C-alpha positions as YAML, in Angstrom:
chain: A
units: angstrom
residues:
- id: 1
  name: UNK
  ca: [-8.19, -5.69, -28.45]
- id: 2
  name: UNK
  ca: [-6.61, -2.33, -27.71]
- id: 3
  name: UNK
  ca: [-6.77, -0.64, -24.36]
- id: 4
  name: UNK
  ca: [-5.98, 3.00, -23.81]
- id: 5
  name: UNK
  ca: [-5.31, 4.30, -20.32]
- id: 6
  name: UNK
  ca: [-4.80, 8.00, -19.61]
- id: 7
  name: UNK
  ca: [-3.35, 9.63, -16.51]
- id: 8
  name: UNK
  ca: [-3.39, 13.40, -16.19]
- id: 9
  name: UNK
  ca: [-2.36, 14.29, -12.59]
- id: 10
  name: UNK
  ca: [-3.98, 11.38, -12.43]
- id: 11
  name: UNK
  ca: [-6.84, 10.65, -14.67]
- id: 12
  name: UNK
  ca: [-7.25, 7.09, -15.82]
- id: 13
  name: UNK
  ca: [-9.19, 6.33, -18.94]
- id: 14
  name: UNK
  ca: [-9.73, 2.72, -19.97]
- id: 15
  name: UNK
  ca: [-10.81, 2.01, -23.54]
- id: 16
  name: UNK
  ca: [-10.98, -1.36, -25.20]
- id: 17
  name: UNK
  ca: [-11.35, -1.97, -28.91]
- id: 18
  name: UNK
  ca: [-10.69, -4.81, -31.33]
- id: 19
  name: UNK
  ca: [-7.32, -6.11, -32.97]
- id: 20
  name: UNK
  ca: [-9.79, -9.14, -3.98]
- id: 21
  name: UNK
  ca: [-11.28, -4.09, 4.38]
- id: 22
  name: UNK
  ca: [-8.67, -3.58, 6.76]
- id: 23
  name: UNK
  ca: [-6.77, -0.64, 8.14]
- id: 24
  name: UNK
  ca: [-3.70, -0.35, 10.36]
- id: 25
  name: UNK
  ca: [-4.47, 0.94, 13.84]
- id: 26
  name: UNK
  ca: [-2.78, 4.30, 13.38]
- id: 27
  name: UNK
  ca: [-5.00, 4.99, 10.38]
- id: 28
  name: UNK
  ca: [-8.12, 4.16, 12.38]
- id: 29
  name: UNK
  ca: [-7.53, 7.21, 14.60]
- id: 30
  name: UNK
  ca: [-8.73, 10.55, 13.33]
- id: 31
  name: UNK
  ca: [-8.49, 14.15, 14.41]
- id: 32
  name: UNK
  ca: [-11.48, 15.68, 16.23]
- id: 33
  name: UNK
  ca: [-14.14, 16.75, 13.75]
- id: 34
  name: UNK
  ca: [-12.73, 14.61, 10.96]
- id: 35
  name: UNK
  ca: [-15.00, 11.86, 9.63]
- id: 36
  name: UNK
  ca: [-13.03, 8.74, 8.86]
- id: 37
  name: UNK
  ca: [-15.86, 6.64, 7.44]
- id: 38
  name: UNK
  ca: [-19.22, 6.71, 5.69]
- id: 39
  name: UNK
  ca: [-22.33, 4.61, 5.62]
- id: 40
  name: UNK
  ca: [-24.90, 4.24, 2.88]
- id: 41
  name: UNK
  ca: [-27.50, 3.26, 5.47]
- id: 42
  name: UNK
  ca: [-27.71, -0.32, 4.22]
- id: 43
  name: UNK
  ca: [-24.72, -1.94, 5.87]
- id: 44
  name: UNK
  ca: [-21.47, -1.42, 7.76]
- id: 45
  name: UNK
  ca: [-19.73, 1.93, 7.49]
- id: 46
  name: UNK
  ca: [-17.32, 2.14, 4.58]
- id: 47
  name: UNK
  ca: [-14.39, 4.28, 3.60]
- id: 48
  name: UNK
  ca: [-14.54, 6.13, 0.30]
- id: 49
  name: UNK
  ca: [-12.06, 8.11, -1.76]
- id: 50
  name: UNK
  ca: [-14.34, 10.30, -3.85]
- id: 51
  name: UNK
  ca: [-16.62, 7.56, -5.22]
- id: 52
  name: UNK
  ca: [-13.99, 4.79, -5.01]
- id: 53
  name: UNK
  ca: [-14.27, 2.15, -2.26]
- id: 54
  name: UNK
  ca: [-11.22, 2.07, 0.02]
- id: 55
  name: UNK
  ca: [-10.12, -1.39, 1.18]
- id: 56
  name: UNK
  ca: [-7.01, -0.57, 3.18]
- id: 57
  name: UNK
  ca: [-4.97, 2.43, 4.31]
- id: 58
  name: UNK
  ca: [-1.38, 2.20, 5.51]
- id: 59
  name: UNK
  ca: [-0.16, 5.26, 7.39]
- id: 60
  name: UNK
  ca: [3.32, 3.77, 7.67]
- id: 61
  name: UNK
  ca: [3.72, 3.10, 3.94]
- id: 62
  name: UNK
  ca: [1.66, 6.02, 2.65]
- id: 63
  name: UNK
  ca: [-0.47, 3.66, 0.56]
- id: 64
  name: UNK
  ca: [-4.18, 3.21, 0.00]
- id: 65
  name: UNK
  ca: [-5.68, 0.10, -1.62]
- id: 66
  name: UNK
  ca: [-8.87, 0.82, -3.54]
- id: 67
  name: UNK
  ca: [-11.28, -1.21, -5.63]
- id: 68
  name: UNK
  ca: [-11.71, -0.06, -9.23]
- id: 69
  name: UNK
  ca: [-14.02, -1.41, -11.90]
- id: 70
  name: UNK
  ca: [-12.28, -3.09, -14.82]
- id: 71
  name: UNK
  ca: [-12.68, -1.90, -18.40]
- id: 72
  name: UNK
  ca: [-13.84, -4.53, -20.86]
- id: 73
  name: UNK
  ca: [-15.45, -5.19, -24.21]
- id: 74
  name: UNK
  ca: [-17.31, -8.32, -25.22]
- id: 75
  name: UNK
  ca: [-18.28, -9.86, -28.57]
- id: 76
  name: UNK
  ca: [-20.66, -12.51, -29.77]
- id: 77
  name: UNK
  ca: [-19.80, -15.34, -32.16]
- id: 78
  name: UNK
  ca: [-20.31, -13.09, -35.18]
- id: 79
  name: UNK
  ca: [-17.80, -10.53, -33.88]
- id: 80
  name: UNK
  ca: [-20.30, -7.83, -32.93]
- id: 81
  name: UNK
  ca: [-20.12, -5.83, -29.70]
- id: 82
  name: UNK
  ca: [-22.50, -7.07, -27.04]
- id: 83
  name: UNK
  ca: [-21.21, -5.28, -23.96]
- id: 84
  name: UNK
  ca: [-18.51, -2.78, -23.07]
- id: 85
  name: UNK
  ca: [-17.40, -0.45, -20.30]
- id: 86
  name: UNK
  ca: [-14.98, 2.45, -20.57]
- id: 87
  name: UNK
  ca: [-13.79, 3.79, -17.25]
- id: 88
  name: UNK
  ca: [-12.23, 7.09, -16.24]
- id: 89
  name: UNK
  ca: [-10.85, 7.94, -12.81]
- id: 90
  name: UNK
  ca: [-9.67, 11.42, -11.92]
- id: 91
  name: UNK
  ca: [-7.55, 11.75, -8.80]
- id: 92
  name: UNK
  ca: [-7.41, 15.50, -9.27]
- id: 93
  name: UNK
  ca: [-4.36, 17.68, -8.82]
- id: 94
  name: UNK
  ca: [-3.92, 16.83, -5.15]
- id: 95
  name: UNK
  ca: [-1.31, 14.68, -3.41]
- id: 96
  name: UNK
  ca: [-2.55, 11.36, -4.86]
- id: 97
  name: UNK
  ca: [-1.00, 9.21, -7.58]
- id: 98
  name: UNK
  ca: [-1.43, 5.64, -8.74]
- id: 99
  name: UNK
  ca: [1.67, 3.80, -7.58]
- id: 100
  name: UNK
  ca: [4.12, 2.96, -10.35]
- id: 101
  name: UNK
  ca: [5.89, 0.43, -8.12]
- id: 102
  name: UNK
  ca: [2.96, -1.41, -6.48]
- id: 103
  name: UNK
  ca: [0.62, -1.61, -9.49]
- id: 104
  name: UNK
  ca: [0.96, -3.47, -12.74]
- id: 105
  name: UNK
  ca: [-0.96, -2.58, -15.86]
- id: 106
  name: UNK
  ca: [-2.78, -5.72, -16.99]
- id: 107
  name: UNK
  ca: [-4.69, -6.79, -20.08]
- id: 108
  name: UNK
  ca: [-6.38, -10.19, -20.18]
- id: 109
  name: UNK
  ca: [-7.91, -11.93, -23.19]
- id: 110
  name: UNK
  ca: [-7.06, -13.53, -26.50]
- id: 111
  name: UNK
  ca: [-5.15, -11.22, -28.86]
- id: 112
  name: UNK
  ca: [-5.49, -8.28, -26.49]
- id: 113
  name: UNK
  ca: [-3.36, -5.14, -26.65]
- id: 114
  name: UNK
  ca: [-3.34, -2.80, -23.67]
- id: 115
  name: UNK
  ca: [-2.03, 0.76, -23.85]
- id: 116
  name: UNK
  ca: [-1.59, 3.23, -21.00]
- id: 117
  name: UNK
  ca: [-0.98, 6.93, -21.43]
- id: 118
  name: UNK
  ca: [-1.86, 10.32, -19.96]
- id: 119
  name: UNK
  ca: [-4.17, 12.75, -21.69]
- id: 120
  name: UNK
  ca: [-1.40, 15.13, -22.77]
- id: 121
  name: UNK
  ca: [0.31, 12.37, -24.73]
- id: 122
  name: UNK
  ca: [3.65, 12.69, -22.93]
- id: 123
  name: UNK
  ca: [3.62, 9.21, -21.40]
- id: 124
  name: UNK
  ca: [2.81, 5.80, -22.79]
- id: 125
  name: UNK
  ca: [3.34, 2.08, -22.27]
- id: 126
  name: UNK
  ca: [1.74, -1.09, -23.59]
- id: 127
  name: UNK
  ca: [1.40, -4.83, -23.09]
- id: 128
  name: UNK
  ca: [0.02, -7.50, -25.41]
- id: 129
  name: UNK
  ca: [-1.19, -11.09, -25.37]
- id: 130
  name: UNK
  ca: [-0.87, -12.65, -28.81]
- id: 131
  name: UNK
  ca: [-1.26, -15.93, -30.66]
- id: 132
  name: UNK
  ca: [1.09, -17.43, -33.25]
- id: 133
  name: UNK
  ca: [-0.70, -15.54, -36.01]
- id: 134
  name: UNK
  ca: [-1.92, -11.95, -36.15]
- id: 135
  name: UNK
  ca: [-5.69, -12.35, -36.41]
- id: 136
  name: UNK
  ca: [-8.38, -9.69, -36.11]
- id: 137
  name: UNK
  ca: [-11.43, -11.84, -35.57]
- id: 138
  name: UNK
  ca: [-12.89, -10.06, -32.54]
- id: 139
  name: UNK
  ca: [-13.25, -13.21, -30.45]
- id: 140
  name: UNK
  ca: [-15.33, -15.00, -33.10]
- id: 141
  name: UNK
  ca: [-13.29, -18.19, -32.72]
- id: 142
  name: UNK
  ca: [-12.89, -18.07, -28.94]
- id: 143
  name: UNK
  ca: [-16.18, -16.58, -27.75]
- id: 144
  name: UNK
  ca: [-17.25, -19.88, -26.23]
- id: 145
  name: UNK
  ca: [-14.51, -19.66, -23.59]
- id: 146
  name: UNK
  ca: [-13.28, -16.04, -23.83]
- id: 147
  name: UNK
  ca: [-15.95, -13.64, -25.06]
- id: 148
  name: UNK
  ca: [-14.41, -10.56, -23.45]
- id: 149
  name: UNK
  ca: [-11.14, -8.69, -23.11]
- id: 150
  name: UNK
  ca: [-10.22, -6.82, -19.94]
- id: 151
  name: UNK
  ca: [-7.81, -4.07, -18.93]
- id: 152
  name: UNK
  ca: [-7.07, -2.65, -15.49]
- id: 153
  name: UNK
  ca: [-4.49, -1.66, -12.94]
- id: 154
  name: UNK
  ca: [-3.79, -4.39, -10.40]
- id: 155
  name: UNK
  ca: [-2.01, -4.53, -7.07]
- id: 156
  name: UNK
  ca: [0.87, -6.82, -7.99]
- id: 157
  name: UNK
  ca: [1.21, -7.98, -4.39]
- id: 158
  name: UNK
  ca: [-2.17, -9.72, -4.44]
- id: 159
  name: UNK
  ca: [-3.26, -10.16, -8.07]
- id: 160
  name: UNK
  ca: [-3.33, -13.70, -9.46]
- id: 161
  name: UNK
  ca: [-4.04, -14.10, -13.16]
- id: 162
  name: UNK
  ca: [-4.98, -17.75, -12.60]
- id: 163
  name: UNK
  ca: [-7.99, -16.62, -10.55]
- id: 164
  name: UNK
  ca: [-9.43, -14.62, -13.42]
- id: 165
  name: UNK
  ca: [-12.50, -16.15, -15.05]
- id: 166
  name: UNK
  ca: [-12.29, -15.90, -18.86]
- id: 167
  name: UNK
  ca: [-15.67, -17.46, -19.60]
- id: 168
  name: UNK
  ca: [-18.95, -15.62, -19.24]
- id: 169
  name: UNK
  ca: [-19.81, -11.93, -19.35]
- id: 170
  name: UNK
  ca: [-18.47, -9.60, -16.64]
- id: 171
  name: UNK
  ca: [-20.74, -8.64, -13.78]
- id: 172
  name: UNK
  ca: [-19.26, -5.89, -11.64]
- id: 173
  name: UNK
  ca: [-15.69, -7.09, -12.08]
- id: 174
  name: UNK
  ca: [-13.24, -5.04, -10.03]
- id: 175
  name: UNK
  ca: [-9.56, -5.16, -9.18]
- id: 176
  name: UNK
  ca: [-7.47, -3.87, -6.30]
- id: 177
  name: UNK
  ca: [-5.18, -0.95, -7.13]
- id: 178
  name: UNK
  ca: [-2.73, 1.03, -5.01]
- id: 179
  name: UNK
  ca: [-2.77, 4.80, -4.62]
- id: 180
  name: UNK
  ca: [0.20, 6.59, -3.07]
- id: 181
  name: UNK
  ca: [-0.53, 9.67, -1.00]
- id: 182
  name: UNK
  ca: [1.50, 12.44, 0.54]
- id: 183
  name: UNK
  ca: [0.61, 15.18, 3.01]
- id: 184
  name: UNK
  ca: [1.63, 18.03, 0.73]
- id: 185
  name: UNK
  ca: [3.48, 18.35, -2.53]
- id: 186
  name: UNK
  ca: [6.27, 20.26, -0.79]
- id: 187
  name: UNK
  ca: [9.81, 19.43, 0.26]
- id: 188
  name: UNK
  ca: [10.43, 18.54, 3.91]
- id: 189
  name: UNK
  ca: [12.50, 21.69, 4.33]
- id: 190
  name: UNK
  ca: [9.85, 23.99, 2.92]
- id: 191
  name: UNK
  ca: [7.00, 22.31, 4.78]
- id: 192
  name: UNK
  ca: [8.91, 22.46, 8.07]
- id: 193
  name: UNK
  ca: [9.19, 26.24, 7.84]
- id: 194
  name: UNK
  ca: [5.46, 26.57, 8.52]
- id: 195
  name: UNK
  ca: [4.98, 25.04, 11.96]
- id: 196
  name: UNK
  ca: [1.21, 25.59, 11.91]
- id: 197
  name: UNK
  ca: [0.66, 23.39, 8.84]
- id: 198
  name: UNK
  ca: [3.63, 20.99, 9.14]
- id: 199
  name: UNK
  ca: [2.14, 17.54, 9.63]
- id: 200
  name: UNK
  ca: [4.95, 15.63, 11.35]
- id: 201
  name: UNK
  ca: [4.63, 15.64, 15.16]
- id: 202
  name: UNK
  ca: [7.14, 14.83, 17.90]
- id: 203
  name: UNK
  ca: [9.64, 11.99, 17.46]
- id: 204
  name: UNK
  ca: [9.02, 11.66, 13.73]
- id: 205
  name: UNK
  ca: [10.92, 11.70, 10.46]
- id: 206
  name: UNK
  ca: [9.93, 13.54, 7.31]
- id: 207
  name: UNK
  ca: [10.23, 11.24, 4.28]
- id: 208
  name: UNK
  ca: [9.81, 11.71, 0.56]
- id: 209
  name: UNK
  ca: [7.47, 9.48, -1.42]
- id: 210
  name: UNK
  ca: [8.88, 7.02, -3.94]
- id: 211
  name: UNK
  ca: [7.75, 9.18, -6.84]
- id: 212
  name: UNK
  ca: [9.25, 12.29, -5.26]
- id: 213
  name: UNK
  ca: [6.02, 14.29, -5.38]
- id: 214
  name: UNK
  ca: [5.81, 15.31, -1.71]
- id: 215
  name: UNK
  ca: [6.44, 14.30, 1.88]
- id: 216
  name: UNK
  ca: [5.05, 11.89, 4.45]
- id: 217
  name: UNK
  ca: [5.77, 11.33, 8.13]
- id: 218
  name: UNK
  ca: [6.97, 8.27, 10.01]
- id: 219
  name: UNK
  ca: [7.94, 7.46, 13.57]
- id: 220
  name: UNK
  ca: [11.63, 7.52, 14.42]
- id: 221
  name: UNK
  ca: [13.30, 4.21, 15.23]
- id: 222
  name: UNK
  ca: [12.32, 3.13, 18.72]
- id: 223
  name: UNK
  ca: [9.02, 5.00, 18.65]
- id: 224
  name: UNK
  ca: [5.51, 3.97, 17.64]
- id: 225
  name: UNK
  ca: [2.08, 5.48, 17.01]
- id: 226
  name: UNK
  ca: [0.50, 7.85, 14.54]
- id: 227
  name: UNK
  ca: [3.08, 10.43, 13.40]
- id: 228
  name: UNK
  ca: [0.34, 12.86, 12.33]
- id: 229
  name: UNK
  ca: [-1.59, 13.11, 15.60]
- id: 230
  name: UNK
  ca: [-0.52, 15.09, 18.66]
- id: 231
  name: UNK
  ca: [1.57, 14.53, 20.71]
- id: 232
  name: UNK
  ca: [3.33, 12.38, 18.12]
- id: 233
  name: UNK
  ca: [5.06, 9.02, 18.36]
- id: 234
  name: UNK
  ca: [5.59, 7.39, 21.75]
- id: 235
  name: UNK
  ca: [8.68, 5.62, 23.03]
- id: 236
  name: UNK
  ca: [8.66, 1.83, 22.78]
- id: 237
  name: UNK
  ca: [9.47, 0.06, 26.04]
- id: 238
  name: UNK
  ca: [11.77, -2.58, 24.59]
- id: 239
  name: UNK
  ca: [12.34, -4.15, 27.99]
- id: 240
  name: UNK
  ca: [8.67, -5.13, 28.15]
- id: 241
  name: UNK
  ca: [8.95, -7.18, 24.96]
- id: 242
  name: UNK
  ca: [11.90, -9.56, 25.26]
- id: 243
  name: UNK
  ca: [10.60, -11.57, 22.30]
- id: 244
  name: UNK
  ca: [11.28, -8.74, 19.84]
- id: 245
  name: UNK
  ca: [14.05, -7.04, 21.81]
- id: 246
  name: UNK
  ca: [16.22, -9.76, 23.37]
- id: 247
  name: UNK
  ca: [18.24, -9.13, 26.49]
- id: 248
  name: UNK
  ca: [20.23, -11.78, 28.35]
- id: 249
  name: UNK
  ca: [21.13, -9.44, 31.18]
- id: 250
  name: UNK
  ca: [19.82, -6.29, 32.86]
- id: 251
  name: UNK
  ca: [17.55, -4.32, 30.54]
- id: 252
  name: UNK
  ca: [17.16, -0.55, 30.73]
- id: 253
  name: UNK
  ca: [14.75, 1.39, 28.53]
- id: 254
  name: UNK
  ca: [16.03, 4.64, 27.00]
- id: 255
  name: UNK
  ca: [14.31, 7.14, 24.67]
- id: 256
  name: UNK
  ca: [14.15, 5.42, 21.28]
- id: 257
  name: UNK
  ca: [16.35, 2.51, 22.34]
- id: 258
  name: UNK
  ca: [17.41, 0.28, 25.22]
- id: 259
  name: UNK
  ca: [20.56, -1.02, 26.85]
- id: 260
  name: UNK
  ca: [21.28, -4.51, 28.06]
- id: 261
  name: UNK
  ca: [24.19, -5.12, 30.43]
- id: 262
  name: UNK
  ca: [25.55, -8.52, 31.34]
- id: 263
  name: UNK
  ca: [25.22, -9.83, 34.90]
- id: 264
  name: UNK
  ca: [28.08, -9.23, 37.35]
- id: 265
  name: UNK
  ca: [31.06, -11.38, 36.49]
- id: 266
  name: UNK
  ca: [30.06, -11.87, 32.86]
- id: 267
  name: UNK
  ca: [31.00, -9.94, 29.74]
- id: 268
  name: UNK
  ca: [29.85, -9.38, 26.17]
- id: 269
  name: UNK
  ca: [26.80, -7.89, 24.52]
- id: 270
  name: UNK
  ca: [23.74, -8.60, 26.62]
- id: 271
  name: UNK
  ca: [21.51, -8.34, 23.56]
- id: 272
  name: UNK
  ca: [23.18, -11.27, 21.84]
- id: 273
  name: UNK
  ca: [24.55, -13.23, 24.79]
- id: 274
  name: UNK
  ca: [26.97, -13.00, 27.71]
- id: 275
  name: UNK
  ca: [30.08, -15.07, 28.35]
- id: 276
  name: UNK
  ca: [31.74, -16.10, 31.59]
- id: 277
  name: UNK
  ca: [30.37, -17.14, 34.97]
- id: 278
  name: UNK
  ca: [28.03, -15.06, 37.02]
- id: 279
  name: UNK
  ca: [28.81, -14.24, 40.65]
- id: 280
  name: UNK
  ca: [26.46, -15.70, 43.22]
- id: 281
  name: UNK
  ca: [26.56, -15.04, 46.98]
- id: 282
  name: UNK
  ca: [25.79, -17.89, 49.38]
- id: 283
  name: UNK
  ca: [25.13, -16.82, 52.96]
- id: 284
  name: UNK
  ca: [24.86, -19.14, 55.93]
- id: 285
  name: UNK
  ca: [24.67, -17.82, 59.46]
- id: 286
  name: UNK
  ca: [27.43, -15.27, 60.00]
- id: 287
  name: UNK
  ca: [29.52, -16.34, 57.07]
- id: 288
  name: UNK
  ca: [29.16, -15.50, 53.40]
- id: 289
  name: UNK
  ca: [31.09, -16.84, 50.50]
- id: 290
  name: UNK
  ca: [31.29, -15.51, 46.92]
- id: 291
  name: UNK
  ca: [31.49, -18.01, 44.08]
...
């Protein structure tokens, strides 16, 4: 089996031949007039990226998990083709790329060779599953338990090869894959010069994507919310959440942070613990005594 995968800005082409929806809350918000979902009229509303189903969007990570059909070819016991699917996906020239850190290129099947490359021929990689001997029998000896070979991109965080069913013919097989996105394919400095189109709102940072193709926005430390929607990220009240932001003394919220002072008579860092003895006042009648 040979698989060929092409990625032009990013086009993916799967060819084979012989030899598993959620969204973070900040993504659920949308600007006025912007549709954030679609419905086919036969079920719950769905998110789509072109014609690709979207399973999850992370505003914080700049990632989108999508479901893509797997490429495959199948043979009968005599070695003749019985079923095949070649798949191409074009992400266009916009700010979208298949993640080279979250995805793994996968080929499954007996004596299967997978190859990935872009259409201009400037990039290529391959993986292979092989037996002890080099045989070109097109599944004739294994068709009873492995009639098909498969190739696809898979989200390495969730993909389990042990869950893949080798027996039987494929029926709408799909895999999760990760797409990275950026706001624009510009540097933070250049994008920030145009305040009308710059996407990062108040209390945010401008960050570069892992592949260096553009910028994304994130909340500064101590702030939360959607960095793309006005008015921007909001201050976290750390004093209201002692579980995540410990304080053994007097807590005071500050923009992007908080302070924690030890009680009177004690010393140390109130966030980690205070030492010494606190001062208590006992009053009885006209007399008061400090301990």
